[in-house]
Tab-separated table of C-alpha atoms in Angstrom:
chain	number	residue	atom	x	y	z
A	26	MET	CA	-94.523	264.497	116.627
A	27	ARG	CA	-92.149	267.352	115.894
A	28	MET	CA	-90.056	265.249	113.531
A	29	ALA	CA	-93.088	264.621	111.316
A	30	THR	CA	-94.594	268.097	111.451
A	31	THR	CA	-91.344	269.836	110.550
A	32	LEU	CA	-90.629	267.440	107.703
A	33	SER	CA	-92.875	269.228	105.217
A	34	VAL	CA	-91.311	272.582	106.089
A	35	LEU	CA	-87.838	271.139	105.623
A	36	VAL	CA	-88.612	269.570	102.243
A	37	LEU	CA	-90.426	272.649	100.934
A	38	GLY	CA	-87.630	274.887	102.131
A	39	ALA	CA	-84.973	272.856	100.355
A	40	GLY	CA	-85.731	274.475	96.985
A	41	GLY	CA	-83.428	274.619	93.966
A	42	ILE	CA	-80.050	272.972	94.522
A	43	GLY	CA	-80.972	272.186	98.107
A	44	HIS	CA	-83.883	270.029	96.987
A	45	ALA	CA	-81.766	268.235	94.413
A	46	VAL	CA	-79.068	267.536	96.979
A	47	MET	CA	-81.415	266.191	99.642
A	48	THR	CA	-83.409	263.761	97.500
A	49	SER	CA	-82.654	260.091	96.888
A	50	LEU	CA	-80.557	259.687	99.996
A	51	ASP	CA	-81.734	256.115	100.360
A	52	THR	CA	-80.743	254.729	96.961
A	53	GLY	CA	-77.666	252.914	98.326
A	54	ILE	CA	-79.331	251.191	101.270
A	55	ASP	CA	-79.353	247.384	101.304
A	56	ARG	CA	-82.950	246.575	102.224
A	57	VAL	CA	-84.215	243.893	104.601
A	58	ASP	CA	-87.740	243.113	105.778
A	59	PRO	CA	-87.539	242.410	109.505
A	60	PHE	CA	-91.272	242.985	110.026
A	61	LYS	CA	-92.633	240.543	107.411
A	62	ASP	CA	-95.664	238.548	108.589
A	63	MET	CA	-95.093	239.595	112.203
A	64	LYS	CA	-98.025	238.902	114.505
A	65	ASN	CA	-98.907	239.759	118.086
A	66	ARG	CA	-96.603	242.763	118.131
A	67	PRO	CA	-96.609	245.210	121.068
A	68	SER	CA	-98.830	248.254	120.840
A	69	ALA	CA	-97.176	251.350	119.443
A	70	GLY	CA	-96.235	253.779	122.185
A	71	HIS	CA	-95.212	257.403	121.879
A	72	GLY	CA	-92.126	258.491	119.958
A	73	LEU	CA	-89.942	256.466	117.595
A	74	ASN	CA	-88.018	253.277	118.424
A	75	LEU	CA	-84.991	252.312	116.347
A	76	LEU	CA	-83.244	248.962	116.804
A	77	LEU	CA	-79.567	249.563	116.056
A	78	VAL	CA	-77.646	246.356	115.454
A	79	GLY	CA	-73.893	246.029	114.922
A	80	THR	CA	-72.653	242.859	113.227
A	81	ASP	CA	-69.109	241.568	112.841
A	82	ARG	CA	-69.331	241.361	109.024
A	83	ARG	CA	-65.942	242.340	107.632
A	84	ASP	CA	-66.047	241.213	103.989
A	85	LYS	CA	-65.647	244.760	102.648
A	86	ILE	CA	-62.644	245.860	104.689
A	87	THR	CA	-59.226	246.092	103.037
A	88	GLU	CA	-56.295	243.873	103.944
A	89	GLU	CA	-54.466	246.952	105.249
A	90	GLU	CA	-57.386	247.763	107.581
A	91	ARG	CA	-57.579	244.127	108.647
A	92	GLN	CA	-53.936	244.145	109.735
A	93	LYS	CA	-53.781	247.671	111.159
A	94	TYR	CA	-56.896	247.421	113.331
A	95	ARG	CA	-56.647	243.673	114.057
A	96	LEU	CA	-59.870	242.709	112.322
A	97	GLY	CA	-58.821	239.185	111.429
A	98	GLY	CA	-60.624	236.033	112.407
A	99	GLU	CA	-63.854	234.510	111.199
A	100	PRO	CA	-67.101	236.438	111.751
A	101	CYS	CA	-69.743	234.707	113.862
A	102	ASN	CA	-72.637	236.035	111.760
A	103	CYS	CA	-74.203	237.319	114.952
A	104	THR	CA	-74.966	240.659	116.568
A	105	ASP	CA	-71.910	242.141	118.261
A	106	THR	CA	-73.914	245.134	119.507
A	107	VAL	CA	-77.628	245.683	120.179
A	108	MET	CA	-78.993	249.113	121.089
A	109	LEU	CA	-82.582	250.265	121.441
A	110	VAL	CA	-82.773	253.971	120.545
A	111	HIS	CA	-85.918	255.876	121.533
A	112	LEU	CA	-86.550	259.322	120.033
A	113	SER	CA	-89.117	261.277	122.041
A	114	ALA	CA	-92.322	262.437	120.384
A	115	ASP	CA	-91.347	266.092	120.842
A	116	GLY	CA	-87.946	265.485	119.206
A	117	ASP	CA	-86.058	266.844	122.211
A	118	ARG	CA	-84.552	263.642	123.588
A	119	ALA	CA	-82.820	260.457	122.484
A	120	SER	CA	-82.743	257.570	124.984
A	121	VAL	CA	-80.241	254.822	124.198
A	122	VAL	CA	-80.513	251.465	125.971
A	123	SER	CA	-77.665	248.976	125.490
A	124	VAL	CA	-78.846	245.366	125.453
A	125	PRO	CA	-76.182	242.815	126.497
A	126	ARG	CA	-75.481	240.418	123.638
A	127	ASP	CA	-75.165	237.570	126.177
A	128	SER	CA	-78.681	238.156	127.543
A	129	TYR	CA	-80.597	234.967	128.290
A	130	ALA	CA	-83.319	234.613	125.652
A	131	GLU	CA	-85.802	231.974	124.595
A	132	LEU	CA	-86.416	231.658	120.862
A	133	PRO	CA	-89.771	230.405	119.566
A	134	GLU	CA	-90.114	227.641	116.996
A	135	HIS	CA	-88.586	228.904	113.750
A	136	THR	CA	-86.686	228.039	110.584
A	137	ASP	CA	-82.940	228.751	110.550
A	138	ALA	CA	-82.287	231.486	107.991
A	139	ALA	CA	-78.884	230.059	107.060
A	140	THR	CA	-79.523	226.306	106.948
A	141	GLY	CA	-83.277	225.997	106.481
A	142	LYS	CA	-83.394	223.702	109.520
A	143	ARG	CA	-86.530	223.814	111.649
A	144	HIS	CA	-85.805	224.639	115.312
A	145	GLU	CA	-87.939	223.810	118.302
A	146	PRO	CA	-88.228	226.509	121.012
A	147	HIS	CA	-84.918	226.725	122.857
A	148	ALA	CA	-82.754	228.940	125.071
A	149	VAL	CA	-79.861	230.962	123.605
A	150	LYS	CA	-77.797	234.072	124.077
A	151	LEU	CA	-79.598	237.015	122.476
A	152	ASN	CA	-76.960	237.494	119.763
A	153	ALA	CA	-77.744	234.004	118.420
A	154	ALA	CA	-81.182	235.205	117.268
A	155	TYR	CA	-79.508	236.938	114.315
A	156	ALA	CA	-77.436	233.871	113.420
A	157	GLU	CA	-80.506	231.613	113.408
A	158	GLY	CA	-83.163	233.917	111.979
A	159	GLY	CA	-81.556	237.149	110.782
A	160	PRO	CA	-83.139	240.588	111.330
A	161	HIS	CA	-86.673	239.159	111.521
A	162	LEU	CA	-85.980	236.855	114.485
A	163	THR	CA	-83.804	239.532	116.123
A	164	VAL	CA	-86.588	242.140	116.018
A	165	SER	CA	-89.309	239.727	117.148
A	166	THR	CA	-87.141	238.490	120.031
A	167	VAL	CA	-86.325	242.016	121.234
A	168	GLU	CA	-89.972	243.060	120.974
A	169	ARG	CA	-91.112	240.009	122.927
A	170	MET	CA	-88.515	240.567	125.651
A	171	THR	CA	-89.041	244.320	126.033
A	172	GLY	CA	-92.665	244.939	125.084
A	173	VAL	CA	-91.418	247.849	122.932
A	174	LYS	CA	-92.601	248.029	119.305
A	175	ILE	CA	-89.698	248.625	116.915
A	176	SER	CA	-90.343	251.377	114.353
A	177	HIS	CA	-87.202	250.918	112.237
A	178	TYR	CA	-84.269	248.525	111.950
A	179	LEU	CA	-80.723	249.667	111.124
A	180	GLU	CA	-77.797	247.255	110.784
A	181	VAL	CA	-74.184	248.450	110.762
A	182	ASP	CA	-71.036	246.448	110.034
A	183	PHE	CA	-67.318	247.208	110.454
A	184	THR	CA	-67.086	249.027	107.114
A	185	SER	CA	-70.080	251.326	107.569
A	186	PHE	CA	-68.944	252.126	111.105
A	187	MET	CA	-65.471	253.257	110.016
A	188	LYS	CA	-66.761	255.176	106.984
A	189	THR	CA	-69.323	257.087	109.045
A	190	VAL	CA	-66.745	258.206	111.613
A	191	ASP	CA	-64.316	259.261	108.863
A	192	ALA	CA	-67.055	261.139	106.972
A	193	LEU	CA	-67.715	263.210	110.101
A	194	GLY	CA	-64.016	264.009	110.446
A	195	GLY	CA	-63.423	261.633	113.367
A	196	VAL	CA	-64.534	261.735	116.998
A	197	GLU	CA	-62.946	262.879	120.237
A	198	ILE	CA	-62.771	260.397	123.104
A	199	CYS	CA	-61.619	261.150	126.646
A	200	THR	CA	-60.431	258.601	129.184
A	201	PRO	CA	-59.343	259.260	132.769
A	202	ARG	CA	-57.219	256.106	132.809
A	203	ALA	CA	-55.099	254.051	130.449
A	204	LEU	CA	-56.996	251.612	128.229
A	205	LYS	CA	-55.168	248.694	126.669
A	206	ASP	CA	-56.474	245.589	124.911
A	207	SER	CA	-53.972	243.273	123.257
A	208	TYR	CA	-56.722	241.592	121.242
A	209	THR	CA	-57.929	244.712	119.407
A	210	GLY	CA	-54.665	246.681	119.622
A	211	LEU	CA	-56.283	249.508	121.597
A	212	ASP	CA	-53.644	251.415	123.572
A	213	LEU	CA	-54.777	254.753	125.003
A	214	ALA	CA	-53.004	256.870	127.590
A	215	PRO	CA	-55.109	258.949	129.993
A	216	GLY	CA	-56.354	262.098	128.255
A	217	THR	CA	-58.148	263.207	125.096
A	218	HIS	CA	-57.780	261.375	121.790
A	219	SER	CA	-58.927	262.238	118.260
A	220	MET	CA	-59.897	259.002	116.539
A	221	ASN	CA	-60.514	258.035	112.942
A	222	GLY	CA	-62.933	255.261	111.982
A	223	GLY	CA	-60.508	252.371	112.503
A	224	GLN	CA	-59.323	253.636	115.876
A	225	ALA	CA	-62.906	254.228	117.024
A	226	LEU	CA	-63.752	250.658	115.999
A	227	GLN	CA	-60.923	249.380	118.194
A	228	TYR	CA	-62.308	251.463	121.076
A	229	VAL	CA	-65.879	250.123	120.855
A	230	ARG	CA	-64.815	246.499	120.235
A	231	SER	CA	-62.413	246.189	123.189
A	232	ARG	CA	-63.630	243.848	125.906
A	233	HIS	CA	-60.364	242.618	127.470
A	234	ILE	CA	-59.448	245.812	129.336
A	235	ASP	CA	-60.634	244.763	132.782
A	236	GLY	CA	-63.076	242.460	134.499
A	237	ALA	CA	-66.045	244.466	133.206
A	238	ALA	CA	-65.671	242.653	129.844
A	239	ASP	CA	-68.846	243.112	127.737
A	240	LEU	CA	-70.476	245.425	130.280
A	241	GLY	CA	-67.454	247.729	130.164
A	242	ARG	CA	-67.511	247.595	126.394
A	243	MET	CA	-71.166	248.686	126.365
A	244	GLN	CA	-70.242	251.726	128.443
A	245	ARG	CA	-67.512	252.640	125.953
A	246	GLN	CA	-69.968	252.189	123.096
A	247	GLN	CA	-72.295	254.631	124.820
A	248	ARG	CA	-69.458	257.123	125.281
A	249	PHE	CA	-68.607	256.782	121.612
A	250	LEU	CA	-72.214	257.350	120.536
A	251	ALA	CA	-72.388	260.464	122.734
A	252	ALA	CA	-69.169	261.714	121.096
A	253	LEU	CA	-70.595	260.970	117.637
A	254	ILE	CA	-73.781	262.918	118.395
A	255	ASP	CA	-71.655	265.768	119.744
A	256	ARG	CA	-69.580	265.773	116.563
A	257	ALA	CA	-72.613	265.698	114.277
A	258	THR	CA	-74.451	268.475	116.112
A	259	SER	CA	-71.468	270.790	116.653
A	260	SER	CA	-69.706	270.495	113.281
A	261	GLY	CA	-72.433	272.085	111.166
A	262	VAL	CA	-73.149	268.876	109.238
A	263	LEU	CA	-76.864	269.003	110.031
A	264	LEU	CA	-77.177	272.597	108.804
A	265	ASN	CA	-75.319	272.124	105.518
A	266	PRO	CA	-77.360	270.172	102.917
A	267	VAL	CA	-74.269	269.237	100.904
A	268	ARG	CA	-72.314	267.937	103.914
A	269	PHE	CA	-75.393	266.161	105.278
A	270	LYS	CA	-75.846	264.400	101.922
A	271	GLU	CA	-72.153	263.400	101.862
A	272	VAL	CA	-72.180	261.956	105.375
A	273	SER	CA	-75.559	260.247	104.958
A	274	SER	CA	-74.659	258.730	101.599
A	275	THR	CA	-71.370	257.410	102.964
A	276	MET	CA	-73.062	255.825	105.957
A	277	LEU	CA	-76.007	254.368	104.058
A	278	ALA	CA	-73.868	252.865	101.304
A	279	SER	CA	-72.930	249.981	103.575
A	280	VAL	CA	-75.828	249.582	106.015
A	281	ARG	CA	-78.962	247.453	105.942
A	282	ALA	CA	-82.324	248.895	106.924
A	283	ASP	CA	-86.040	248.213	106.676
A	284	ALA	CA	-87.937	249.499	103.638
A	285	GLY	CA	-89.620	252.224	105.673
A	286	PHE	CA	-86.332	253.910	106.582
A	287	GLY	CA	-85.648	256.274	103.681
A	288	THR	CA	-85.130	259.868	102.614
A	289	GLU	CA	-88.087	261.282	104.535
A	290	GLN	CA	-87.042	259.605	107.765
A	291	LEU	CA	-83.457	260.837	107.378
A	292	LEU	CA	-84.619	264.389	106.780
A	293	ALA	CA	-86.921	264.206	109.780
A	294	LEU	CA	-84.099	262.936	111.980
A	295	ASN	CA	-81.849	265.679	110.675
A	296	GLU	CA	-84.397	268.328	111.564
A	297	ALA	CA	-85.028	266.856	115.006
A	298	MET	CA	-81.326	266.710	115.841
A	299	ARG	CA	-80.589	270.297	114.812
A	300	GLY	CA	-81.521	271.425	118.299
A	301	PHE	CA	-79.642	268.578	119.950
A	302	SER	CA	-76.711	269.005	122.300
A	303	PRO	CA	-74.857	266.274	124.212
A	304	SER	CA	-77.292	266.720	127.096
A	305	SER	CA	-80.176	265.834	124.762
A	306	SER	CA	-79.088	262.194	124.755
A	307	GLU	CA	-79.262	259.786	127.678
A	308	PHE	CA	-77.676	256.362	128.009
A	309	THR	CA	-78.223	253.282	130.115
A	310	SER	CA	-78.068	249.482	129.946
A	311	VAL	CA	-80.675	246.859	130.735
A	312	PRO	CA	-80.546	246.263	134.525
A	313	LEU	CA	-79.144	242.843	135.420
A	314	VAL	CA	-79.318	240.574	138.436
A	315	GLY	CA	-76.093	239.429	140.062
A	316	ASP	CA	-75.877	235.793	138.990
A	317	GLY	CA	-75.973	234.628	135.383
A	318	VAL	CA	-77.551	231.494	133.994
A	319	SER	CA	-75.557	228.601	132.602
A	320	VAL	CA	-77.377	227.257	129.553
A	321	LYS	CA	-76.524	223.721	128.523
A	322	GLY	CA	-74.753	223.786	125.170
A	323	VAL	CA	-74.648	227.602	125.154
A	324	GLY	CA	-72.594	228.719	128.132
A	325	ALA	CA	-72.856	231.590	130.589
A	326	THR	CA	-75.601	234.147	129.973
A	327	VAL	CA	-76.703	237.257	131.879
A	328	LYS	CA	-80.169	237.692	133.345
A	329	TRP	CA	-82.247	240.847	133.290
A	330	ASP	CA	-83.630	242.171	136.542
A	331	PRO	CA	-87.333	241.342	136.031
A	332	VAL	CA	-88.644	244.349	137.962
A	333	LYS	CA	-86.187	247.063	136.952
A	334	SER	CA	-86.062	246.053	133.288
A	335	ARG	CA	-89.864	246.070	133.107
A	336	GLU	CA	-89.906	249.594	134.560
A	337	LEU	CA	-87.228	250.738	132.095
A	338	PHE	CA	-89.095	249.529	129.018
A	339	ARG	CA	-92.362	250.873	130.333
A	340	ALA	CA	-90.695	254.299	130.524
A	341	LEU	CA	-89.691	253.995	126.861
A	342	ARG	CA	-93.197	252.955	125.803
A	343	GLU	CA	-94.657	255.906	127.668
A	344	ASP	CA	-92.050	258.298	126.235
A	345	ARG	CA	-90.739	259.240	129.669
A	346	PRO	CA	-87.129	260.426	130.272
A	347	LEU	CA	-84.657	258.142	131.993
A	348	THR	CA	-82.770	260.934	133.797
A	349	SER	CA	-83.857	263.827	135.987
A	350	ALA	CA	-82.089	266.188	133.558
A	351	HIS	CA	-84.996	265.722	131.166
A	352	GLY	CA	-87.746	266.096	133.712
A	353	PRO	CA	-89.571	263.745	136.081
A	354	ALA	CA	-89.752	260.085	135.199
A	355	ALA	CA	-92.967	259.403	137.057
A	356	PRO	CA	-95.065	256.698	135.421
A	357	ARG	CA	-98.420	257.383	133.866
A	358	PRO	CA	-101.472	256.339	135.918
A	359	ALA	CA	-101.593	252.570	136.157
A	360	ALA	CA	-104.134	250.685	134.082
A	361	SER	CA	-106.380	247.992	135.486
A	362	PRO	CA	-104.611	244.834	136.695
A	363	ALA	CA	-105.900	242.880	133.699
A	364	ALA	CA	-104.701	245.504	131.241
A	365	SER	CA	-101.322	245.763	132.951
A	366	GLU	CA	-100.876	242.010	132.750
A	367	ALA	CA	-101.755	242.006	129.052
A	368	ALA	CA	-99.306	244.814	128.288
A	369	ALA	CA	-96.379	243.275	130.154
A	370	PRO	CA	-93.525	242.055	127.954
A	371	GLN	CA	-93.142	238.299	127.648
A	372	SER	CA	-89.534	238.450	128.791
A	373	ALA	CA	-87.410	235.346	128.908
A	374	ALA	CA	-84.391	237.325	130.042
A	375	ALA	CA	-85.019	236.562	133.691
A	376	GLY	CA	-84.090	232.993	132.813
A	377	PRO	CA	-84.909	229.815	134.704
A	378	GLU	CA	-85.236	229.775	138.454
A	379	PRO	CA	-82.067	230.787	140.323
A	380	GLY	CA	-79.979	227.796	141.301
A	381	ARG	CA	-80.818	225.798	138.170
A	382	GLU	CA	-78.966	225.184	134.959
A	383	SER	CA	-81.267	225.665	131.990
A	384	GLY	CA	-82.074	222.374	130.360
A	385	SER	CA	-80.482	220.236	133.052
A	386	GLY	CA	-83.383	219.924	135.483
A	387	GLN	CA	-80.858	219.671	138.337
A	388	GLU	CA	-80.899	221.985	141.318
A	389	SER	CA	-77.625	223.529	142.476
A	390	ALA	CA	-76.014	221.783	145.401
A	391	GLY	CA	-76.233	223.200	148.862
A	392	GLN	CA	-79.400	225.296	148.503
A	393	GLY	CA	-80.560	224.059	151.889
A	394	GLU	CA	-77.587	225.764	153.523
A	395	SER	CA	-78.047	229.117	151.732
A	396	ALA	CA	-79.690	230.854	154.673
A	397	LYS	CA	-76.882	229.901	157.057
A	398	ARG	CA	-74.158	230.851	154.585
A	399	GLY	CA	-75.900	234.162	153.812
A	400	GLU	CA	-76.072	235.014	157.504
A	401	GLN	CA	-72.369	234.267	158.022
A	402	ALA	CA	-71.489	236.221	154.866
A	403	ARG	CA	-73.370	239.248	156.124
A	404	LYS	CA	-71.438	239.043	159.377
A	405	ASP	CA	-68.091	238.785	157.560
A	406	ALA	CA	-68.963	241.537	155.083
A	407	SER	CA	-70.076	243.923	157.808
A	408	ALA	CA	-67.740	243.020	160.639
A	409	THR	CA	-66.830	246.701	160.919
A	410	PRO	CA	-70.189	248.462	160.401
A	411	ALA	CA	-68.734	251.871	161.191
A	412	VAL	CA	-66.453	251.670	158.125
A	413	SER	CA	-67.993	253.263	155.032
A	414	ALA	CA	-67.715	251.553	151.652
A	415	GLU	CA	-64.338	252.100	149.993
A	416	PRO	CA	-64.632	253.708	146.511
A	417	VAL	CA	-62.986	251.583	143.795
A	418	ALA	CA	-62.425	251.946	140.042
A	419	VAL	CA	-64.326	248.833	138.885
A	420	ARG	CA	-67.791	247.732	139.969
A	421	PRO	CA	-67.600	244.614	142.196
A	422	GLN	CA	-70.277	242.841	140.137
A	423	ASP	CA	-68.035	243.155	137.060
A	424	ILE	CA	-65.157	241.298	138.743
A	425	ARG	CA	-65.039	237.500	138.502
A	426	VAL	CA	-63.337	235.874	141.502
A	427	GLN	CA	-62.185	232.336	142.358
A	428	VAL	CA	-61.404	231.854	146.053
A	429	TYR	CA	-58.859	229.335	147.368
A	430	ASN	CA	-58.382	228.378	151.008
A	431	GLY	CA	-54.631	228.629	151.579
A	432	THR	CA	-54.867	227.544	155.214
A	433	ARG	CA	-55.887	224.488	157.220
A	434	THR	CA	-58.846	226.377	158.669
A	435	GLU	CA	-61.877	224.423	157.525
A	436	GLY	CA	-64.536	226.494	155.756
A	437	LEU	CA	-62.415	229.653	155.406
A	438	GLY	CA	-62.657	229.606	151.622
A	439	LYS	CA	-66.444	229.430	151.723
A	440	ARG	CA	-66.604	232.234	154.321
A	441	ILE	CA	-64.585	234.537	152.089
A	442	ASP	CA	-66.476	233.539	148.944
A	443	ASP	CA	-69.791	234.220	150.663
A	444	ALA	CA	-68.604	237.526	152.107
A	445	LEU	CA	-67.224	238.775	148.784
A	446	HIS	CA	-70.414	237.706	147.037
A	447	ALA	CA	-72.537	239.487	149.632
A	448	THR	CA	-70.473	242.631	149.017
A	449	GLY	CA	-71.228	242.422	145.286
A	450	PHE	CA	-68.316	240.503	143.722
A	451	ASN	CA	-69.079	237.913	141.046
A	452	THR	CA	-67.546	234.927	142.828
A	453	THR	CA	-67.665	231.397	141.426
A	454	ARG	CA	-69.519	230.130	144.538
A	455	THR	CA	-67.272	227.040	144.488
A	456	PRO	CA	-64.181	227.836	146.608
A	457	LEU	CA	-61.264	225.428	146.323
A	458	ASN	CA	-58.442	224.285	148.602
A	459	SER	CA	-54.829	224.998	147.698
A	460	ASP	CA	-51.969	222.565	148.218
A	461	GLY	CA	-48.980	223.259	150.411
A	462	PRO	CA	-48.372	224.751	153.846
A	463	ASP	CA	-50.515	227.433	155.424
A	464	LEU	CA	-50.355	230.755	153.622
A	465	ARG	CA	-49.701	233.539	156.079
A	466	ARG	CA	-50.783	236.520	153.977
A	467	THR	CA	-53.832	236.682	151.702
A	468	VAL	CA	-52.835	237.071	148.035
A	469	VAL	CA	-54.814	238.466	145.079
A	470	MET	CA	-53.480	236.936	141.855
A	471	TYR	CA	-54.357	238.713	138.605
A	472	ASP	CA	-53.533	239.102	134.932
A	473	PRO	CA	-51.810	242.505	134.409
A	474	ARG	CA	-54.477	243.355	131.824
A	475	TRP	CA	-57.025	243.438	134.666
A	476	ASP	CA	-54.972	245.465	137.130
A	477	LEU	CA	-57.783	247.887	138.034
A	478	SER	CA	-60.070	244.982	138.855
A	479	ALA	CA	-57.313	243.527	141.037
A	480	LYS	CA	-56.878	246.774	142.960
A	481	SER	CA	-60.629	246.999	143.470
A	482	LEU	CA	-60.707	243.453	144.854
A	483	ALA	CA	-57.672	244.035	147.073
A	484	ALA	CA	-59.453	247.048	148.601
A	485	ALA	CA	-62.071	244.612	149.919
A	486	LEU	CA	-59.317	242.467	151.484
A	487	PRO	CA	-57.270	244.855	153.665
A	488	GLY	CA	-53.625	243.853	153.954
A	489	SER	CA	-53.710	241.476	150.996
A	490	GLU	CA	-50.810	241.213	148.562
A	491	LEU	CA	-51.232	241.882	144.821
A	492	ARG	CA	-49.387	239.375	142.629
A	493	ALA	CA	-49.380	239.681	138.813
A	494	VAL	CA	-49.596	236.435	136.807
A	495	SER	CA	-49.180	236.745	133.056
A	496	GLN	CA	-51.921	235.164	130.900
A	497	GLN	CA	-54.071	234.218	133.891
A	498	GLY	CA	-57.160	235.626	132.192
A	499	ALA	CA	-60.103	237.670	133.419
A	500	THR	CA	-60.860	235.615	136.545
A	501	LEU	CA	-59.022	236.906	139.629
A	502	LYS	CA	-57.830	234.453	142.288
A	503	VAL	CA	-57.867	235.001	146.035
A	504	MET	CA	-55.494	232.791	148.053
A	505	ALA	CA	-56.831	233.132	151.594
A	506	GLY	CA	-54.180	233.416	154.299
A	507	THR	CA	-54.263	233.146	158.065
A	508	ASP	CA	-54.267	236.955	158.293
A	509	PHE	CA	-57.839	237.222	156.952
A	510	THR	CA	-60.237	238.945	159.345
A	511	ALA	CA	-63.137	240.359	157.331
A	512	VAL	CA	-64.198	241.667	153.914
A	513	ARG	CA	-64.407	245.418	153.674
A	514	PRO	CA	-67.410	246.894	151.775
A	515	VAL	CA	-66.500	248.605	148.490
A	516	ARG	CA	-68.461	250.551	145.872
A	517	ALA	CA	-67.780	251.855	142.392
A	518	GLN	CA	-66.533	255.435	142.284
A	519	ASP	CA	-69.024	256.449	139.606
A	520	ALA	CA	-71.931	254.363	140.794
A	521	PRO	CA	-75.051	254.995	138.693
A	522	LYS	CA	-77.319	257.749	139.913
A	523	GLY	CA	-80.965	257.928	139.008
A	524	ARG	CA	-83.684	255.361	138.774
A	525	PHE	CA	-82.294	253.551	135.733
A	526	GLY	CA	-78.600	254.300	136.213
A	527	ALA	CA	-78.762	256.536	133.130
A	528	THR	CA	-76.342	259.332	132.277
A	529	THR	CA	-76.660	262.184	129.795
A	530	GLY	CA	-74.258	262.705	126.920
A	531	ASP	CA	-72.747	265.857	128.384
A	532	GLN	CA	-71.480	263.807	131.339
A	533	VAL	CA	-69.295	261.578	129.145
A	534	VAL	CA	-68.091	263.700	126.199
A	535	CYS	CA	-64.837	265.661	126.277
A	536	ARG	CA	-65.135	269.154	127.755
């Protein structure tokens, strides 16, 4: 591993004042032991795997920062962000996988870290693992779901995030469109923006910009991380022992990490990243299936695609790149069926069987009619097969839609719901009837904060009228009129390319 082999050269070369500056970098780290008494862990693969966790702890921020960057409210004592960072064995590549905090997960029997209460196995959102069992339960849950052995654990809160960005002199973020979130105070015009720590925190926390919600926020977090890597590798910080010590000490003064993450590991990472450029990093998110799972007492969760997610984490274990920019991503020769079964992650993210609510034991209504509805939906969604998919700004699967039948035509609401769902939109699957006389023209009602989602939905309903409704919320409403003929296929403008939908850092940083 290049990071390990170059470590001795780096330490020996840092003689005199350099050696004095580079030692004891880890004295300010708040230590945790997430690996204590862990059993049945995955086998170690190739490279290094870091679990990066962002919490909403805000006890160290000032009142001025709280007001300026809208950091009020009570923390949930849960993980706001979860990222699995894989550093390749040759030190040439960093693969960052964002893990949705609302992922369906099943926790084993355990003792609540906060209350001491003993819990039976139960289903939760992934971010609840931290609230119930701290870093230890978080790491064990991620390892069980992914089959990836975690090498180190690093926990960042609001304070350490802002201080790190400020220590680097800020970051540069580019956006092709306006971004506004009234909850965090983010308000960016199209273009390039230089951000300090507080502004960058607003950027990565915003989830009320459009219908993409948490998934859109994960993409912005990835863009930020690419910008941070670009800043660190282009500003000379990694080549200047004094500046590296300043930045590292500032960051580590308010983070929590495992006991094995210390001075030597920081120096090794520094050496490995000296040859980094934005293209050295690659970013993706855990692949999801279209419909989430409603967990009784928990709420809506998202499900991982059982096949694609397994392939993604296998690539990490085998130290293979996620993008073609870093070479072929062909898997290693398959092991025997028995060995493959034993190595497979015990993922609960796929959730209970589709059509069921976890814990309820009740099947969804109308499953017997699914084949007929699907056939009709396919007809409605492809009524004009010669028409290519219309490019739109927001992915259909990130747009939540409630359909209303505004006519007296029986079954029209269900036809439109089925057709939109077949095209990729996240419809409620329970269309409703509206009161009043027949509506002549189909209307898309939307909250102005989700205007791009509304335009993307309207593109699938040719001739529909856009109608803004203040404070409606993230769910868009379709009032079906007598003018409806068919749903037009749409696709996201920047649809993911590559096997895992991964992008490299140079594709998202400012240039």
